[in-house]
JSON list of C-alpha atoms and ligand atoms in Angstrom, two decimals:
[
{"chain": "Q", "resi": 173, "resn": "MET", "atom": "CA", "xyz": [0.00, 0.00, 0.00]},
{"chain": "Q", "resi": 174, "resn": "THR", "atom": "CA", "xyz": [1.90, 3.03, -1.26]},
{"chain": "Q", "resi": 175, "resn": "PHE", "atom": "CA", "xyz": [0.79, 6.38, 0.01]},
{"chain": "Q", "resi": 176, "resn": "VAL", "atom": "CA", "xyz": [1.60, 9.45, -2.07]},
{"chain": "Q", "resi": 177, "resn": "LYS", "atom": "CA", "xyz": [1.98, 12.85, -0.44]},
{"chain": "Q", "resi": 178, "resn": "VAL", "atom": "CA", "xyz": [-0.52, 15.14, -2.18]},
{"chain": "Q", "resi": 179, "resn": "CYS", "atom": "CA", "xyz": [-0.91, 18.51, -0.47]},
{"chain": "Q", "resi": 180, "resn": "PRO", "atom": "CA", "xyz": [-1.44, 20.24, 2.87]},
{"chain": "Q", "resi": 181, "resn": "VAL", "atom": "CA", "xyz": [-4.89, 19.64, 4.37]},
{"chain": "Q", "resi": 182, "resn": "ALA", "atom": "CA", "xyz": [-5.33, 23.40, 4.44]},
{"chain": "Q", "resi": 183, "resn": "GLU", "atom": "CA", "xyz": [-5.45, 23.46, 0.62]},
{"chain": "Q", "resi": 184, "resn": "ILE", "atom": "CA", "xyz": [-8.75, 21.57, 0.65]},
{"chain": "Q", "resi": 185, "resn": "PRO", "atom": "CA", "xyz": [-11.63, 23.99, 1.20]},
{"chain": "Q", "resi": 186, "resn": "ALA", "atom": "CA", "xyz": [-13.40, 23.40, 4.50]},
{"chain": "Q", "resi": 187, "resn": "ASP", "atom": "CA", "xyz": [-16.60, 21.47, 3.78]},
{"chain": "Q", "resi": 188, "resn": "GLY", "atom": "CA", "xyz": [-15.52, 21.27, 0.15]},
{"chain": "Q", "resi": 189, "resn": "ALA", "atom": "CA", "xyz": [-13.37, 19.50, -2.39]},
{"chain": "Q", "resi": 190, "resn": "LEU", "atom": "CA", "xyz": [-10.15, 19.92, -4.33]},
{"chain": "Q", "resi": 191, "resn": "GLY", "atom": "CA", "xyz": [-9.49, 18.20, -7.65]},
{"chain": "Q", "resi": 192, "resn": "VAL", "atom": "CA", "xyz": [-5.97, 16.79, -8.02]},
{"chain": "Q", "resi": 193, "resn": "GLU", "atom": "CA", "xyz": [-4.15, 14.30, -10.23]},
{"chain": "Q", "resi": 194, "resn": "ILE", "atom": "CA", "xyz": [-2.29, 11.45, -8.59]},
{"chain": "Q", "resi": 195, "resn": "GLU", "atom": "CA", "xyz": [-0.26, 9.26, -10.93]},
{"chain": "Q", "resi": 196, "resn": "ASP", "atom": "CA", "xyz": [-2.53, 10.29, -13.85]},
{"chain": "Q", "resi": 197, "resn": "THR", "atom": "CA", "xyz": [-5.68, 9.47, -11.88]},
{"chain": "Q", "resi": 198, "resn": "PRO", "atom": "CA", "xyz": [-8.12, 12.34, -11.24]},
{"chain": "Q", "resi": 199, "resn": "VAL", "atom": "CA", "xyz": [-8.94, 12.40, -7.54]},
{"chain": "Q", "resi": 200, "resn": "ALA", "atom": "CA", "xyz": [-11.34, 14.56, -5.55]},
{"chain": "Q", "resi": 201, "resn": "LEU", "atom": "CA", "xyz": [-9.99, 15.29, -2.08]},
{"chain": "Q", "resi": 202, "resn": "VAL", "atom": "CA", "xyz": [-12.86, 16.14, 0.23]},
{"chain": "Q", "resi": 203, "resn": "ARG", "atom": "CA", "xyz": [-12.80, 17.76, 3.65]},
{"chain": "Q", "resi": 204, "resn": "THR", "atom": "CA", "xyz": [-16.02, 17.48, 5.62]},
{"chain": "Q", "resi": 205, "resn": "ALA", "atom": "CA", "xyz": [-17.40, 19.98, 8.09]},
{"chain": "Q", "resi": 206, "resn": "ALA", "atom": "CA", "xyz": [-16.14, 17.62, 10.83]},
{"chain": "Q", "resi": 207, "resn": "GLY", "atom": "CA", "xyz": [-12.62, 17.87, 9.41]},
{"chain": "Q", "resi": 208, "resn": "GLU", "atom": "CA", "xyz": [-12.45, 14.33, 8.00]},
{"chain": "Q", "resi": 209, "resn": "VAL", "atom": "CA", "xyz": [-10.59, 13.91, 4.72]},
{"chain": "Q", "resi": 210, "resn": "TYR", "atom": "CA", "xyz": [-11.71, 11.53, 1.97]},
{"chain": "Q", "resi": 211, "resn": "ALA", "atom": "CA", "xyz": [-10.51, 10.75, -1.54]},
{"chain": "Q", "resi": 212, "resn": "VAL", "atom": "CA", "xyz": [-12.74, 9.51, -4.34]},
{"chain": "Q", "resi": 213, "resn": "ASN", "atom": "CA", "xyz": [-12.30, 9.28, -8.09]},
{"chain": "Q", "resi": 214, "resn": "ASP", "atom": "CA", "xyz": [-13.00, 12.72, -9.51]},
{"chain": "Q", "resi": 215, "resn": "ILE", "atom": "CA", "xyz": [-15.05, 11.53, -12.50]},
{"chain": "Q", "resi": 216, "resn": "CYS", "atom": "CA", "xyz": [-18.76, 10.99, -11.97]},
{"chain": "Q", "resi": 217, "resn": "SER", "atom": "CA", "xyz": [-19.85, 7.43, -12.84]},
{"chain": "Q", "resi": 218, "resn": "HIS", "atom": "CA", "xyz": [-22.82, 8.78, -14.82]},
{"chain": "Q", "resi": 219, "resn": "ALA", "atom": "CA", "xyz": [-21.00, 11.09, -17.25]},
{"chain": "Q", "resi": 220, "resn": "GLU", "atom": "CA", "xyz": [-17.53, 12.53, -17.43]},
{"chain": "Q", "resi": 221, "resn": "VAL", "atom": "CA", "xyz": [-17.75, 15.54, -15.19]},
{"chain": "Q", "resi": 222, "resn": "SER", "atom": "CA", "xyz": [-15.66, 16.51, -12.23]},
{"chain": "Q", "resi": 223, "resn": "LEU", "atom": "CA", "xyz": [-17.17, 15.66, -8.83]},
{"chain": "Q", "resi": 224, "resn": "SER", "atom": "CA", "xyz": [-14.78, 18.02, -7.07]},
{"chain": "Q", "resi": 225, "resn": "GLU", "atom": "CA", "xyz": [-16.81, 20.92, -8.49]},
{"chain": "Q", "resi": 226, "resn": "GLY", "atom": "CA", "xyz": [-19.87, 19.75, -6.56]},
{"chain": "Q", "resi": 227, "resn": "GLU", "atom": "CA", "xyz": [-21.24, 20.40, -3.10]},
{"chain": "Q", "resi": 228, "resn": "VAL", "atom": "CA", "xyz": [-20.19, 18.41, -0.03]},
{"chain": "Q", "resi": 229, "resn": "TYR", "atom": "CA", "xyz": [-22.83, 17.58, 2.60]},
{"chain": "Q", "resi": 230, "resn": "ASN", "atom": "CA", "xyz": [-24.15, 14.73, 4.77]},
{"chain": "Q", "resi": 231, "resn": "GLY", "atom": "CA", "xyz": [-21.08, 12.61, 4.11]},
{"chain": "Q", "resi": 232, "resn": "THR", "atom": "CA", "xyz": [-21.54, 12.82, 0.37]},
{"chain": "Q", "resi": 233, "resn": "ILE", "atom": "CA", "xyz": [-20.33, 14.78, -2.63]},
{"chain": "Q", "resi": 234, "resn": "GLU", "atom": "CA", "xyz": [-22.99, 15.84, -5.09]},
{"chain": "Q", "resi": 235, "resn": "CYS", "atom": "CA", "xyz": [-22.46, 15.75, -8.84]},
{"chain": "Q", "resi": 236, "resn": "TRP", "atom": "CA", "xyz": [-23.25, 19.26, -10.06]},
{"chain": "Q", "resi": 237, "resn": "LEU", "atom": "CA", "xyz": [-24.60, 18.08, -13.42]},
{"chain": "Q", "resi": 238, "resn": "HIS", "atom": "CA", "xyz": [-27.52, 15.78, -12.56]},
{"chain": "Q", "resi": 239, "resn": "GLY", "atom": "CA", "xyz": [-27.48, 15.75, -8.77]},
{"chain": "Q", "resi": 240, "resn": "SER", "atom": "CA", "xyz": [-26.42, 12.23, -7.82]},
{"chain": "Q", "resi": 241, "resn": "CYS", "atom": "CA", "xyz": [-24.71, 12.19, -4.43]},
{"chain": "Q", "resi": 242, "resn": "PHE", "atom": "CA", "xyz": [-21.86, 9.77, -3.75]},
{"chain": "Q", "resi": 243, "resn": "ASP", "atom": "CA", "xyz": [-21.16, 8.39, -0.29]},
{"chain": "Q", "resi": 244, "resn": "LEU", "atom": "CA", "xyz": [-17.63, 9.48, 0.64]},
{"chain": "Q", "resi": 245, "resn": "ARG", "atom": "CA", "xyz": [-16.90, 6.21, 2.45]},
{"chain": "Q", "resi": 246, "resn": "SER", "atom": "CA", "xyz": [-18.27, 3.69, -0.04]},
{"chain": "Q", "resi": 247, "resn": "GLY", "atom": "CA", "xyz": [-18.33, 5.68, -3.28]},
{"chain": "Q", "resi": 248, "resn": "LYS", "atom": "CA", "xyz": [-21.87, 4.45, -3.88]},
{"chain": "Q", "resi": 249, "resn": "PRO", "atom": "CA", "xyz": [-24.49, 6.78, -5.32]},
{"chain": "Q", "resi": 250, "resn": "THR", "atom": "CA", "xyz": [-27.31, 7.54, -2.89]},
{"chain": "Q", "resi": 251, "resn": "ASN", "atom": "CA", "xyz": [-29.73, 8.74, -5.55]},
{"chain": "Q", "resi": 252, "resn": "PRO", "atom": "CA", "xyz": [-30.20, 8.51, -9.32]},
{"chain": "Q", "resi": 253, "resn": "PRO", "atom": "CA", "xyz": [-29.37, 8.98, -12.11]},
{"chain": "Q", "resi": 254, "resn": "ALA", "atom": "CA", "xyz": [-25.95, 7.47, -11.30]},
{"chain": "Q", "resi": 255, "resn": "THR", "atom": "CA", "xyz": [-26.11, 3.76, -10.50]},
{"chain": "Q", "resi": 256, "resn": "GLN", "atom": "CA", "xyz": [-22.43, 2.81, -10.36]},
{"chain": "Q", "resi": 257, "resn": "PRO", "atom": "CA", "xyz": [-20.04, 3.69, -7.53]},
{"chain": "Q", "resi": 258, "resn": "VAL", "atom": "CA", "xyz": [-16.93, 5.78, -7.91]},
{"chain": "Q", "resi": 259, "resn": "ALA", "atom": "CA", "xyz": [-13.64, 4.42, -6.61]},
{"chain": "Q", "resi": 260, "resn": "THR", "atom": "CA", "xyz": [-12.62, 5.42, -3.10]},
{"chain": "Q", "resi": 261, "resn": "TYR", "atom": "CA", "xyz": [-9.03, 5.65, -1.91]},
{"chain": "Q", "resi": 262, "resn": "ARG", "atom": "CA", "xyz": [-7.28, 5.36, 1.42]},
{"chain": "Q", "resi": 263, "resn": "VAL", "atom": "CA", "xyz": [-6.27, 8.63, 3.02]},
{"chain": "Q", "resi": 264, "resn": "LYS", "atom": "CA", "xyz": [-4.01, 9.49, 5.91]},
{"chain": "Q", "resi": 265, "resn": "VAL", "atom": "CA", "xyz": [-3.05, 12.84, 7.33]},
{"chain": "Q", "resi": 266, "resn": "GLU", "atom": "CA", "xyz": [0.38, 13.32, 8.85]},
{"chain": "Q", "resi": 267, "resn": "ASP", "atom": "CA", "xyz": [1.86, 16.58, 10.07]},
{"chain": "Q", "resi": 268, "resn": "GLY", "atom": "CA", "xyz": [-0.86, 18.50, 8.25]},
{"chain": "Q", "resi": 269, "resn": "ASP", "atom": "CA", "xyz": [-0.25, 16.83, 4.88]},
{"chain": "Q", "resi": 270, "resn": "VAL", "atom": "CA", "xyz": [-2.64, 14.56, 3.00]},
{"chain": "Q", "resi": 271, "resn": "TYR", "atom": "CA", "xyz": [-1.40, 11.19, 1.72]},
{"chain": "Q", "resi": 272, "resn": "VAL", "atom": "CA", "xyz": [-3.47, 9.02, -0.64]},
{"chain": "Q", "resi": 273, "resn": "SER", "atom": "CA", "xyz": [-3.07, 5.41, -1.69]},
{"chain": "Q", "resi": 274, "resn": "LEU", "atom": "CA", "xyz": [-4.59, 4.54, -5.04]},
{"chain": "Q", "resi": 275, "resn": "GLY", "atom": "CA", "xyz": [-4.73, 0.87, -4.06]},
{"chain": "Q", "resi": 276, "resn": "SER", "atom": "CA", "xyz": [-8.26, -0.47, -3.81]},
{"chain": "Q", "resi": 277, "resn": "GLU", "atom": "CA", "xyz": [-10.11, -0.20, -0.51]},
{"chain": "Q", "resi": 278, "resn": "ASP", "atom": "CA", "xyz": [-11.19, -3.82, -0.86]},
{"chain": "R", "resi": 24, "resn": "FES", "atom": "S1", "xyz": [-22.99, 13.42, -14.70]},
{"chain": "R", "resi": 24, "resn": "FES", "atom": "FE1", "xyz": [-23.02, 13.09, -12.57]},
{"chain": "R", "resi": 24, "resn": "FES", "atom": "S2", "xyz": [-25.07, 12.54, -12.14]},
{"chain": "R", "resi": 24, "resn": "FES", "atom": "FE2", "xyz": [-25.03, 12.82, -14.30]}
]
């Protein structure tokens, strides 16, 4: 499980998301109101738009185009039209920096 140092936590908007590329993979880093940090694939499973441009609330990130919300822990959509999950990635925070592993959660 290789973790890659991505950026300081402070670069992720509070209660928001930051789109980054890690080893050519688009990743949405999300910081919740409670200060938890998550990483999910940044491409909506319904069409190719960036999830990091959407709203973060109730433990989900909402796709701005058609409104599907994706659970930040499981990557599963909580409402249509998306039916497929987005990949989720392991995150750790050390000394104020975010590290992500692109290895599968499973
Ligand atoms: S493109 Fe994301 S829900 Fe349609």
